[in-house]
mmCIF file with all atom_site columns, C-alpha atoms in Angstrom:
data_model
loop_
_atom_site.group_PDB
_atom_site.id
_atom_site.type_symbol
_atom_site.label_atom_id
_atom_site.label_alt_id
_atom_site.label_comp_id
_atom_site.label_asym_id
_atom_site.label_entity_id
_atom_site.label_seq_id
_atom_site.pdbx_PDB_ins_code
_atom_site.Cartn_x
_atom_site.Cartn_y
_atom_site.Cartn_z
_atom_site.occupancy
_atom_site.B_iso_or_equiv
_atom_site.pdbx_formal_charge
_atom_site.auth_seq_id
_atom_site.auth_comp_id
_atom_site.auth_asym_id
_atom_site.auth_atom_id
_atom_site.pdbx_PDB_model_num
ATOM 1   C CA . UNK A 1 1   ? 105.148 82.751  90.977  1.00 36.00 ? 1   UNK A CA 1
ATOM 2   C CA . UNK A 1 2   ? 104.437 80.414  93.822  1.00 39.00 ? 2   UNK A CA 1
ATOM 3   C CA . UNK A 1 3   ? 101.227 78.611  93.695  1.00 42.00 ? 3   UNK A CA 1
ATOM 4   C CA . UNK A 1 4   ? 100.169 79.680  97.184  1.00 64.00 ? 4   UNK A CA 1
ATOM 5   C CA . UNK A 1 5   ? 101.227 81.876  100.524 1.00 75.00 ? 5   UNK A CA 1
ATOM 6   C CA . UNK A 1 6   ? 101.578 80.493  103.867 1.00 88.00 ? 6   UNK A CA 1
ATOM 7   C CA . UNK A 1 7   ? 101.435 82.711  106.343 1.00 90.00 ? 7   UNK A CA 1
ATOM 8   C CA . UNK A 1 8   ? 104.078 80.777  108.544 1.00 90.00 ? 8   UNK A CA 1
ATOM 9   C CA . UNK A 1 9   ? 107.090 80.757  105.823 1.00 91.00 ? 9   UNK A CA 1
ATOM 10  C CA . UNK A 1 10  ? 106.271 84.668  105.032 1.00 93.00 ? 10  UNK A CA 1
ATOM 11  C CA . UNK A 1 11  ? 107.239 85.401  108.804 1.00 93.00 ? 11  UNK A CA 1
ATOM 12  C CA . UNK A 1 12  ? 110.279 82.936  108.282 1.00 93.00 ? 12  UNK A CA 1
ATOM 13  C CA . UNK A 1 13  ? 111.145 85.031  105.650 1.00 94.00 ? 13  UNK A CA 1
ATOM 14  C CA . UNK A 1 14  ? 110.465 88.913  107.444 1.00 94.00 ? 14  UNK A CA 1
ATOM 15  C CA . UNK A 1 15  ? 112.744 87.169  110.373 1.00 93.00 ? 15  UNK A CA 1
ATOM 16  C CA . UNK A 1 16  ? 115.228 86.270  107.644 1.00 93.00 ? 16  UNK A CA 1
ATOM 17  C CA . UNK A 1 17  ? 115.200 89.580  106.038 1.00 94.00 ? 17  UNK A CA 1
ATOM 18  C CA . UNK A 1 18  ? 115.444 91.244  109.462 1.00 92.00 ? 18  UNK A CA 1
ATOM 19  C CA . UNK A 1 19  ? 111.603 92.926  109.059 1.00 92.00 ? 19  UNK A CA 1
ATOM 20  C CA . UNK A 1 20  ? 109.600 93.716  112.266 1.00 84.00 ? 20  UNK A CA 1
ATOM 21  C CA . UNK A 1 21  ? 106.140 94.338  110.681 1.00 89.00 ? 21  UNK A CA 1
ATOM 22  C CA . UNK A 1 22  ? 103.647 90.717  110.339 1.00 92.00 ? 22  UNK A CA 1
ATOM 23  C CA . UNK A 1 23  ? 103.543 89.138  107.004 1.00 95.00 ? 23  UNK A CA 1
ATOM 24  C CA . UNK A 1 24  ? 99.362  90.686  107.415 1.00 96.00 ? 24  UNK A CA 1
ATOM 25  C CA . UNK A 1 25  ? 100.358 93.794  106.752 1.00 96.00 ? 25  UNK A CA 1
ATOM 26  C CA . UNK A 1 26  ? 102.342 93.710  103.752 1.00 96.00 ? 26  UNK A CA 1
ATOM 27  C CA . UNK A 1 27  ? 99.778  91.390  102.257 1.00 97.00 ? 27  UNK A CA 1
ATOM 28  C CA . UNK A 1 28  ? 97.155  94.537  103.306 1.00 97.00 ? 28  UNK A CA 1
ATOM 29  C CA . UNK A 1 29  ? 98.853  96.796  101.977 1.00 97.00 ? 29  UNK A CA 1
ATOM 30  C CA . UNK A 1 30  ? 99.050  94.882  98.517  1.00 97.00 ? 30  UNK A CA 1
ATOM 31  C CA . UNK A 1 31  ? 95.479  94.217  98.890  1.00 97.00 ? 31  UNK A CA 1
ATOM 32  C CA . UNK A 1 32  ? 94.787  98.211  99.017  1.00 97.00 ? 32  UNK A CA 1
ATOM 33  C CA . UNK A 1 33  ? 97.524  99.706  96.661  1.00 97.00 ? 33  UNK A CA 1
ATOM 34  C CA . UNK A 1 34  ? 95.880  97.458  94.278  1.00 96.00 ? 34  UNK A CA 1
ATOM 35  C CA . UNK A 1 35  ? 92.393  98.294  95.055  1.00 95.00 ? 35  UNK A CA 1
ATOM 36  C CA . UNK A 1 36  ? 92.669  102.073 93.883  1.00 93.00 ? 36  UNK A CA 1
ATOM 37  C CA . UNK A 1 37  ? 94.567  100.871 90.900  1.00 91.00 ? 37  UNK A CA 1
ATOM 38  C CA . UNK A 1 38  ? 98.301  101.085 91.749  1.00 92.00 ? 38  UNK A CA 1
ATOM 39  C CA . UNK A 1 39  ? 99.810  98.536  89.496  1.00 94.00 ? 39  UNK A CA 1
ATOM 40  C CA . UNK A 1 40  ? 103.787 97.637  89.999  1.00 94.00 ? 40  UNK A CA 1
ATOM 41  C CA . UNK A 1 41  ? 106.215 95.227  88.065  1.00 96.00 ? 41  UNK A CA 1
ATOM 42  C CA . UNK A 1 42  ? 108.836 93.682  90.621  1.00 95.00 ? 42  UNK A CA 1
ATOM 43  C CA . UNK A 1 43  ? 110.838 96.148  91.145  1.00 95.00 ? 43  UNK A CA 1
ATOM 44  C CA . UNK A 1 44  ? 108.545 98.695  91.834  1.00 95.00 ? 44  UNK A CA 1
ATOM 45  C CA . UNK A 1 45  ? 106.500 96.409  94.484  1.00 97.00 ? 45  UNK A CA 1
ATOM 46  C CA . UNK A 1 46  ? 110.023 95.335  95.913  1.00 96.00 ? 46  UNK A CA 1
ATOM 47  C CA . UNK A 1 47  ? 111.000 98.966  96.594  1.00 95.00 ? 47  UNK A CA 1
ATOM 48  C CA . UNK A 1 48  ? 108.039 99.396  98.343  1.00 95.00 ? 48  UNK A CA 1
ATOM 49  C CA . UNK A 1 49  ? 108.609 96.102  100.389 1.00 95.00 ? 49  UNK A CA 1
ATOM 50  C CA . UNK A 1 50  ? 112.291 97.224  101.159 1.00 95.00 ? 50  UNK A CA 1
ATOM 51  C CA . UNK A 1 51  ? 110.546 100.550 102.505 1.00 94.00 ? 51  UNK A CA 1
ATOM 52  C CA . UNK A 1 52  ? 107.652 99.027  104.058 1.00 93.00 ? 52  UNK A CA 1
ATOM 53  C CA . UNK A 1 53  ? 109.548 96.730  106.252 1.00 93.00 ? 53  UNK A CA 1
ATOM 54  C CA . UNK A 1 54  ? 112.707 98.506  106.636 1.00 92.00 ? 54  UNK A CA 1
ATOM 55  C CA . UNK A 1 55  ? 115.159 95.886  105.560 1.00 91.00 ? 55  UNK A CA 1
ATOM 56  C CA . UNK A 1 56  ? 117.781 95.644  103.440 1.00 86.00 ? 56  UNK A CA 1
ATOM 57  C CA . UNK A 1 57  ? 117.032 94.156  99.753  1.00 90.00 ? 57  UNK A CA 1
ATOM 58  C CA . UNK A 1 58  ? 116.082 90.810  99.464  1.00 94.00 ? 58  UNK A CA 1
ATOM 59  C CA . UNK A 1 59  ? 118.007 87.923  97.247  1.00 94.00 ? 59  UNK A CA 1
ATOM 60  C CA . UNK A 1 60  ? 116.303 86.929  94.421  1.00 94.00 ? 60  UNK A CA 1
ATOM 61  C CA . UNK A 1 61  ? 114.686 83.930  95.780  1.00 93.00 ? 61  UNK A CA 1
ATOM 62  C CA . UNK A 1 62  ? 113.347 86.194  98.719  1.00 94.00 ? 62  UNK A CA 1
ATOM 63  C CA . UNK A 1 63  ? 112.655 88.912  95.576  1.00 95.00 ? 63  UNK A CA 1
ATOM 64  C CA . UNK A 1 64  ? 109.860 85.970  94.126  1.00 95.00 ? 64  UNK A CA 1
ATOM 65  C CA . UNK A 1 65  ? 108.585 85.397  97.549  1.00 94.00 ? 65  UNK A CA 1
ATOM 66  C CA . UNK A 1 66  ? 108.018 89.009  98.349  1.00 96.00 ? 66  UNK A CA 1
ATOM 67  C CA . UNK A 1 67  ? 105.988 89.591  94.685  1.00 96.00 ? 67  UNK A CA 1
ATOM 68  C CA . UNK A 1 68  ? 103.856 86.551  95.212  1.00 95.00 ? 68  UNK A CA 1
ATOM 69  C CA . UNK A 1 69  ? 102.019 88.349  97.785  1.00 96.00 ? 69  UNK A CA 1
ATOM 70  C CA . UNK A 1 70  ? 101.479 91.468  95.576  1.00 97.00 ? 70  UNK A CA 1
ATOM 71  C CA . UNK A 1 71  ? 100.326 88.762  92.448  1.00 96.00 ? 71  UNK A CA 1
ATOM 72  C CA . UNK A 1 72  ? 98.402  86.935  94.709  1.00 95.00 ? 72  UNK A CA 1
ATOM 73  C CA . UNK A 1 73  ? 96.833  89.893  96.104  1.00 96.00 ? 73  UNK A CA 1
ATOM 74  C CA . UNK A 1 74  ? 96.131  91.090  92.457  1.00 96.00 ? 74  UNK A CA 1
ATOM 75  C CA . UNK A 1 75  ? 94.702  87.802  90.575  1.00 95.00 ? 75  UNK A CA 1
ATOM 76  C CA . UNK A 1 76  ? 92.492  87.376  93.473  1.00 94.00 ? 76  UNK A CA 1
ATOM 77  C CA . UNK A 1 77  ? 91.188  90.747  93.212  1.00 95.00 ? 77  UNK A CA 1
ATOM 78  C CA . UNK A 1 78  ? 91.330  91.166  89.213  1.00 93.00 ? 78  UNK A CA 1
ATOM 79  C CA . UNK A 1 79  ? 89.474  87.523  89.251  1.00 89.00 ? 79  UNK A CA 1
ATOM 80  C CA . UNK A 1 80  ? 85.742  88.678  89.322  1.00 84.00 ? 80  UNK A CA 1
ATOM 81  C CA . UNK A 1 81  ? 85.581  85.388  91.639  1.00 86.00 ? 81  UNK A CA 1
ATOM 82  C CA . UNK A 1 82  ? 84.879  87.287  94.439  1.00 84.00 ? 82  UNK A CA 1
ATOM 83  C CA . UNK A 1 83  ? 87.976  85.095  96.249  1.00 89.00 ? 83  UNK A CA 1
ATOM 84  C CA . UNK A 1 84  ? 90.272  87.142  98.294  1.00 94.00 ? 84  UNK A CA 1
ATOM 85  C CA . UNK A 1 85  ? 91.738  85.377  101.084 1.00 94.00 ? 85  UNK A CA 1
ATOM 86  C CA . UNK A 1 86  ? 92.820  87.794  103.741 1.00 96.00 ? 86  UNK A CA 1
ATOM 87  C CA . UNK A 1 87  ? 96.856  86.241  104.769 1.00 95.00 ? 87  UNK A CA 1
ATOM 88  C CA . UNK A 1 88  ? 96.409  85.404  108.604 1.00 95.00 ? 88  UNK A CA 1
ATOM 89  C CA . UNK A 1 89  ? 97.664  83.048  111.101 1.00 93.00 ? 89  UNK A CA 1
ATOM 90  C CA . UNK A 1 90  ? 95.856  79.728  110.800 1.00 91.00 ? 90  UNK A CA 1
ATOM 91  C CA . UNK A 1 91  ? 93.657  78.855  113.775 1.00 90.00 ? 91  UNK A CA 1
ATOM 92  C CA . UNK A 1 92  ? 96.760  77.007  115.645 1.00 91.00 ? 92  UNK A CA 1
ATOM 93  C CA . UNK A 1 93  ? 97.707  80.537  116.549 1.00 92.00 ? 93  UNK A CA 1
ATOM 94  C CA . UNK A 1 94  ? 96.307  81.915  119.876 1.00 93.00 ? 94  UNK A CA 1
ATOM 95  C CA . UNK A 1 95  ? 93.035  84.092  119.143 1.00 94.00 ? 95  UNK A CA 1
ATOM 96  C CA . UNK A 1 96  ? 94.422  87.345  120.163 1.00 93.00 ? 96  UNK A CA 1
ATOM 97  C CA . UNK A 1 97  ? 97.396  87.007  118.252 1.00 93.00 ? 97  UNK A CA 1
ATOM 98  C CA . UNK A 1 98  ? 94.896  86.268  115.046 1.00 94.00 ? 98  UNK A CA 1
ATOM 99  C CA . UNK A 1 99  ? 92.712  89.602  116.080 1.00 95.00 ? 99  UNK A CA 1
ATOM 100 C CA . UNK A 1 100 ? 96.117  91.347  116.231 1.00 94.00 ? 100 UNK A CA 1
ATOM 101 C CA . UNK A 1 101 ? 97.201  90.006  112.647 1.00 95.00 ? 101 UNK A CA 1
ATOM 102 C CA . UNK A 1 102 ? 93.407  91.389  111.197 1.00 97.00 ? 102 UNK A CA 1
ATOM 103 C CA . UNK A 1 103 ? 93.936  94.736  112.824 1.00 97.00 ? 103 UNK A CA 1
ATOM 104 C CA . UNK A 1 104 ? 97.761  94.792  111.170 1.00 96.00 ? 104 UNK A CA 1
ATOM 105 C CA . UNK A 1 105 ? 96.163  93.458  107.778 1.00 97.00 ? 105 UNK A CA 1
ATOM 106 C CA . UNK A 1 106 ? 93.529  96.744  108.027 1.00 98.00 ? 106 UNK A CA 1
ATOM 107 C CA . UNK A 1 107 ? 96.852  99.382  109.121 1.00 97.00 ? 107 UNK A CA 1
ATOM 108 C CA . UNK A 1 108 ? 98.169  98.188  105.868 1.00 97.00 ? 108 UNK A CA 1
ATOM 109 C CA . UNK A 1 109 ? 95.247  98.310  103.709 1.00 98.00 ? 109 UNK A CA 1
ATOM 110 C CA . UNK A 1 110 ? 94.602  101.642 104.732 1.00 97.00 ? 110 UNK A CA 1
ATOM 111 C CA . UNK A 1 111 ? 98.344  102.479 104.038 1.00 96.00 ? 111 UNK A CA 1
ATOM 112 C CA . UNK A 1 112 ? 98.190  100.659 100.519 1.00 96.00 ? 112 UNK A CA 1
ATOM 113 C CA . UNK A 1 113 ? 94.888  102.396 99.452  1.00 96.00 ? 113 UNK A CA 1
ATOM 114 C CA . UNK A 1 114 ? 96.727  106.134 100.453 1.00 94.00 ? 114 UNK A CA 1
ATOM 115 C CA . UNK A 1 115 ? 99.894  105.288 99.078  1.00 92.00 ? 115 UNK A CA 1
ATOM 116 C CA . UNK A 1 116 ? 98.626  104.310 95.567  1.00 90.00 ? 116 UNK A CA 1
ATOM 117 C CA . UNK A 1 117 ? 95.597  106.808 95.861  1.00 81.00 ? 117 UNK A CA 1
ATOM 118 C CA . UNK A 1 118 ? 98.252  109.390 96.664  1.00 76.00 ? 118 UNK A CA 1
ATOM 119 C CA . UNK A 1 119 ? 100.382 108.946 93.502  1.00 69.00 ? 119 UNK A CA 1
ATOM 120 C CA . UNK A 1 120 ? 97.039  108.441 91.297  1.00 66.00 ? 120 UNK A CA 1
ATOM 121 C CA . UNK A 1 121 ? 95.842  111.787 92.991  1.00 58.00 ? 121 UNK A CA 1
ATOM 122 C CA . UNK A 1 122 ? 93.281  113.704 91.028  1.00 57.00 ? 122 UNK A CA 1
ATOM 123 C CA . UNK A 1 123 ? 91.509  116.390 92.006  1.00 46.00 ? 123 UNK A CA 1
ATOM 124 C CA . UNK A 1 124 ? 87.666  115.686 91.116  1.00 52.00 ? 124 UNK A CA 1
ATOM 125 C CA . UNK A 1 125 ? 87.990  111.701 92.653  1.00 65.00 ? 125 UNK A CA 1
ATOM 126 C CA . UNK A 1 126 ? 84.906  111.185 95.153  1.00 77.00 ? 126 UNK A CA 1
ATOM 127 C CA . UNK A 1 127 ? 84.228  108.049 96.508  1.00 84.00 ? 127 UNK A CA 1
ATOM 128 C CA . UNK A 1 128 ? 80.639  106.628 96.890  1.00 88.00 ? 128 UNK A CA 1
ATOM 129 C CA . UNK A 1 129 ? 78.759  106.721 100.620 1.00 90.00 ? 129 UNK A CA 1
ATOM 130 C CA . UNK A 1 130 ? 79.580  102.754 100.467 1.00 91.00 ? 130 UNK A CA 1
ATOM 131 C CA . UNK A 1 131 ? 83.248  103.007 99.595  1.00 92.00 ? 131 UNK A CA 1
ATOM 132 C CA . UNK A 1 132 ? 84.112  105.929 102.134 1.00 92.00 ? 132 UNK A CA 1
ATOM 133 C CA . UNK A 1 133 ? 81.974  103.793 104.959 1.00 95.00 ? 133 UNK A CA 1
ATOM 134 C CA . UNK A 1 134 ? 83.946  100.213 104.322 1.00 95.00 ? 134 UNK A CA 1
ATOM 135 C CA . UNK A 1 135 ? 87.572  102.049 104.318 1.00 95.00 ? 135 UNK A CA 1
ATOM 136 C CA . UNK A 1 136 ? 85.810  104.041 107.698 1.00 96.00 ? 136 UNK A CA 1
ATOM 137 C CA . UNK A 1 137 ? 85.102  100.741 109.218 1.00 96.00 ? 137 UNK A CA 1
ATOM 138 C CA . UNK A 1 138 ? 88.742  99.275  107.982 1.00 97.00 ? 138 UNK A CA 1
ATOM 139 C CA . UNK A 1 139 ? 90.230  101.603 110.010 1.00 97.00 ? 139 UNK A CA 1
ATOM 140 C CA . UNK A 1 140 ? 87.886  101.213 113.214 1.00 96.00 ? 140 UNK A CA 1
ATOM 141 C CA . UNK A 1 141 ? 88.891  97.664  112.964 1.00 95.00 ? 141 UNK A CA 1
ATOM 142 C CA . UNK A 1 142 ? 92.846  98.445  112.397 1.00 95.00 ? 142 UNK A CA 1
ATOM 143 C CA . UNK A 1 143 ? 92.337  99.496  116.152 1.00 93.00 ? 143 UNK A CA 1
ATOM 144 C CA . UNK A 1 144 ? 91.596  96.525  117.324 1.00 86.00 ? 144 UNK A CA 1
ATOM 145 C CA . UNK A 1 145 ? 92.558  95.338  120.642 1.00 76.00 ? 145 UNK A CA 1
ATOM 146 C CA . UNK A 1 146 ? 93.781  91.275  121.391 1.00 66.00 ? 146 UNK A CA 1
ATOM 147 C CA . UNK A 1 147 ? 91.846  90.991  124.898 1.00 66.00 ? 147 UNK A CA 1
ATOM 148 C CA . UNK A 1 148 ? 88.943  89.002  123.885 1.00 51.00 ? 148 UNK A CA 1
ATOM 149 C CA . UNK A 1 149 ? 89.605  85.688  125.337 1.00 53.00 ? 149 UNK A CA 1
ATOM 150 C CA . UNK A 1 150 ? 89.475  82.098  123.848 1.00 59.00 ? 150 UNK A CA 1
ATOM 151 C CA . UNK A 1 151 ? 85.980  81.633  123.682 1.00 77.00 ? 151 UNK A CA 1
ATOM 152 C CA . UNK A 1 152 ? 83.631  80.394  121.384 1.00 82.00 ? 152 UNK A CA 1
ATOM 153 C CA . UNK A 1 153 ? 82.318  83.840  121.350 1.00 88.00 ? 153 UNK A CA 1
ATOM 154 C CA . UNK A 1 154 ? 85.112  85.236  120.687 1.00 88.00 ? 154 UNK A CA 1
ATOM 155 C CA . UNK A 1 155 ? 86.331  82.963  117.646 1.00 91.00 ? 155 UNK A CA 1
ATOM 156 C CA . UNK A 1 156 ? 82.543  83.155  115.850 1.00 93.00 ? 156 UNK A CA 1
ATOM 157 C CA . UNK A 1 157 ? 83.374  87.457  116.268 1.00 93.00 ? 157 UNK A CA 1
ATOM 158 C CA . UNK A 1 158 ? 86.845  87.209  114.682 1.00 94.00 ? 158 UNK A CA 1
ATOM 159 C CA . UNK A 1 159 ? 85.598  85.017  111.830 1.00 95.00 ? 159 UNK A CA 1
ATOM 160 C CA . UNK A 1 160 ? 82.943  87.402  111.168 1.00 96.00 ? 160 UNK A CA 1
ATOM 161 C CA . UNK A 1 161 ? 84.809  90.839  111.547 1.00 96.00 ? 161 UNK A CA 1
ATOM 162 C CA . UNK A 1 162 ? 87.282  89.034  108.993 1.00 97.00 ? 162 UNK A CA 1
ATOM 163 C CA . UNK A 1 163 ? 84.960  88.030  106.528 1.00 97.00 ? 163 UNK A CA 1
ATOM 164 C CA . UNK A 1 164 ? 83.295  91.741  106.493 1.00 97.00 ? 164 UNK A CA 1
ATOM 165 C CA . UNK A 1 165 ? 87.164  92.864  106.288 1.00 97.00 ? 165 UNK A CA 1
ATOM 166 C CA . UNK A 1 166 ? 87.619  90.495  103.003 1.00 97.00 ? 166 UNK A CA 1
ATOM 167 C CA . UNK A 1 167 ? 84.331  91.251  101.145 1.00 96.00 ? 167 UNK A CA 1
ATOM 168 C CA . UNK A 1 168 ? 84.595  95.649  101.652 1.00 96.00 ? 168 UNK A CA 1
ATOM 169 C CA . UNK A 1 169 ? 88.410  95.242  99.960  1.00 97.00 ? 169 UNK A CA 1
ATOM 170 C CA . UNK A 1 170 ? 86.770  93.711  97.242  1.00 95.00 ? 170 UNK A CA 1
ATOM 171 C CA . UNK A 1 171 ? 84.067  95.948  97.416  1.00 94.00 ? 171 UNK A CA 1
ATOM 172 C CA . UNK A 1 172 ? 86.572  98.910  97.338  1.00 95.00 ? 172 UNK A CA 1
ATOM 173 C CA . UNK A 1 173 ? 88.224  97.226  94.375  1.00 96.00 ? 173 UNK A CA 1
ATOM 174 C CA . UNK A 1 174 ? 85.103  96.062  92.434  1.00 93.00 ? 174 UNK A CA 1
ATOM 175 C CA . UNK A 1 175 ? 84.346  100.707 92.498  1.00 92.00 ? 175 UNK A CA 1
ATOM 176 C CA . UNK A 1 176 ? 87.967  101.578 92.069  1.00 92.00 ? 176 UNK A CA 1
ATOM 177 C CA . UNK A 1 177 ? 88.657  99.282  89.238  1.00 87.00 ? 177 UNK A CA 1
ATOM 178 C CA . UNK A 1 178 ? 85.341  99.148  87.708  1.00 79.00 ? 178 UNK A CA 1
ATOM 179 C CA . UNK A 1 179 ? 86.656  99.705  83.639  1.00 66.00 ? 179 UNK A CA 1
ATOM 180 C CA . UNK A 1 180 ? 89.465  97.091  84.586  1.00 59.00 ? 180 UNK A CA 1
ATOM 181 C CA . UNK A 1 181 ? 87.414  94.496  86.032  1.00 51.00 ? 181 UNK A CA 1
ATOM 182 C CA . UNK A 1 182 ? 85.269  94.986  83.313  1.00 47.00 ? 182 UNK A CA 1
ATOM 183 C CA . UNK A 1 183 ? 88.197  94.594  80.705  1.00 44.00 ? 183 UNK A CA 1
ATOM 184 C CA . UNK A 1 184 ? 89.767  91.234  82.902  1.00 44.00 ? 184 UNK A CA 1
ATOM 185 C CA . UNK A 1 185 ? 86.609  89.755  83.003  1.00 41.00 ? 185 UNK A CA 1
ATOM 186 C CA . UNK A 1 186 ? 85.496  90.207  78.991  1.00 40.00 ? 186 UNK A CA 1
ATOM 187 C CA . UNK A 1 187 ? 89.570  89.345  77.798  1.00 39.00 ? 187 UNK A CA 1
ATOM 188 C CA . UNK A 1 188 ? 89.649  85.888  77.096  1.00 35.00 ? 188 UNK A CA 1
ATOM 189 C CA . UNK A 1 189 ? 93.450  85.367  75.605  1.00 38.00 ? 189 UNK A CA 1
ATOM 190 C CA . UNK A 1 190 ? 94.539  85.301  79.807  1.00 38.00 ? 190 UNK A CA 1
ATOM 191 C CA . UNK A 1 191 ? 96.232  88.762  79.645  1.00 37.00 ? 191 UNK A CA 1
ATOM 192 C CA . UNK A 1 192 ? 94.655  91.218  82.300  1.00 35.00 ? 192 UNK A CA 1
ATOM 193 C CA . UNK A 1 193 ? 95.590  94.555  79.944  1.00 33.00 ? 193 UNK A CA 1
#
């Protein structure tokens, strides 16, 4: 696995692999199948690429590219560190295009957490008033529109409105995983199961 992401060589790599949709919102949509506990090996996660981004199937060097976001998205979340980093444009990148990237990151949350809560259906599963209200206001924000203007204004809301996104999919995790984060935390031979 690749030590880090970088936002700019994942969109190299969509371009390459003839995908349309941002690298934000595959990495969201890692970030929420994982939160409600949908777990995948490589090939599972790159079917579910393939389909997400409507492309053909990658090579195998564009195969380990591809699963380092799911990983990524995983060890952050299974860490207990509290240190998911939402995958965005950097601040070189116009403002509206980064507010555009946040809202795609949310659309694929969303589409994560109902794709994995979906296949882990059961029929008694209620969510706390907390839980139901962050994935609420993840999908206000997945609305968002790119005509705030380059202000300083502007930059101090999308830093904020990202840094509420990061800490409710973490707080999403931390109730959907509770027994797991639990076990990852307490397991000290480095395996997560």
């Amino acid at each position: 696995m690749a030590a880090s992401l970088e936002h700019d060589d994942l969109a190299n790599l969509f371009l390459s692999l003839g995908a349309l949709q941002p690298p934000a919102e595959l990495h969201g949509y890692a970030a929420g199948f994982i939160s409600v506990g949908g777990r995948l090996e490589q090939d599972g996660w790159l079917q579910h690429c393939v389909d997400l981004l409507d492309c053909e199937a990658p090579n195998p060097e564009q195969s380990d590219a591809l699963y380092t976001v799911y990983c990524t998205a995983l060890l952050s979340l299974e860490s207990g560190e509290m240190d998911l980093e939402l995958l965005l444009p950097d601040d070189e990148f116009d403002l509206d295009q980064r507010i555009a990237s946040l809202g795609q990151w949310c659309q694929g949350f969303l589409t994560g957490f109902a794709m994995a809560g979906k296949q882990q259906a059961s029929d008694d599963k209620s969510y706390s008033g907390e839980l139901t209200e962050a994935i609420s206001d993840i999908a206000a924000i997945a609305q968002v529109s790119a005509d705030e203007g380059d202000d300083e204004e502007g930059e101090q809301d999308y830093f904020a409105v990202s840094e509420y996104v990061r800490i409710a999919a973490m707080t999403i995790f931390v109730e959907c995983n509770a027994s797991s984060v639990g076990h990852a935390v307490g397991n000290t031979d480095g395996r997560l199961h």
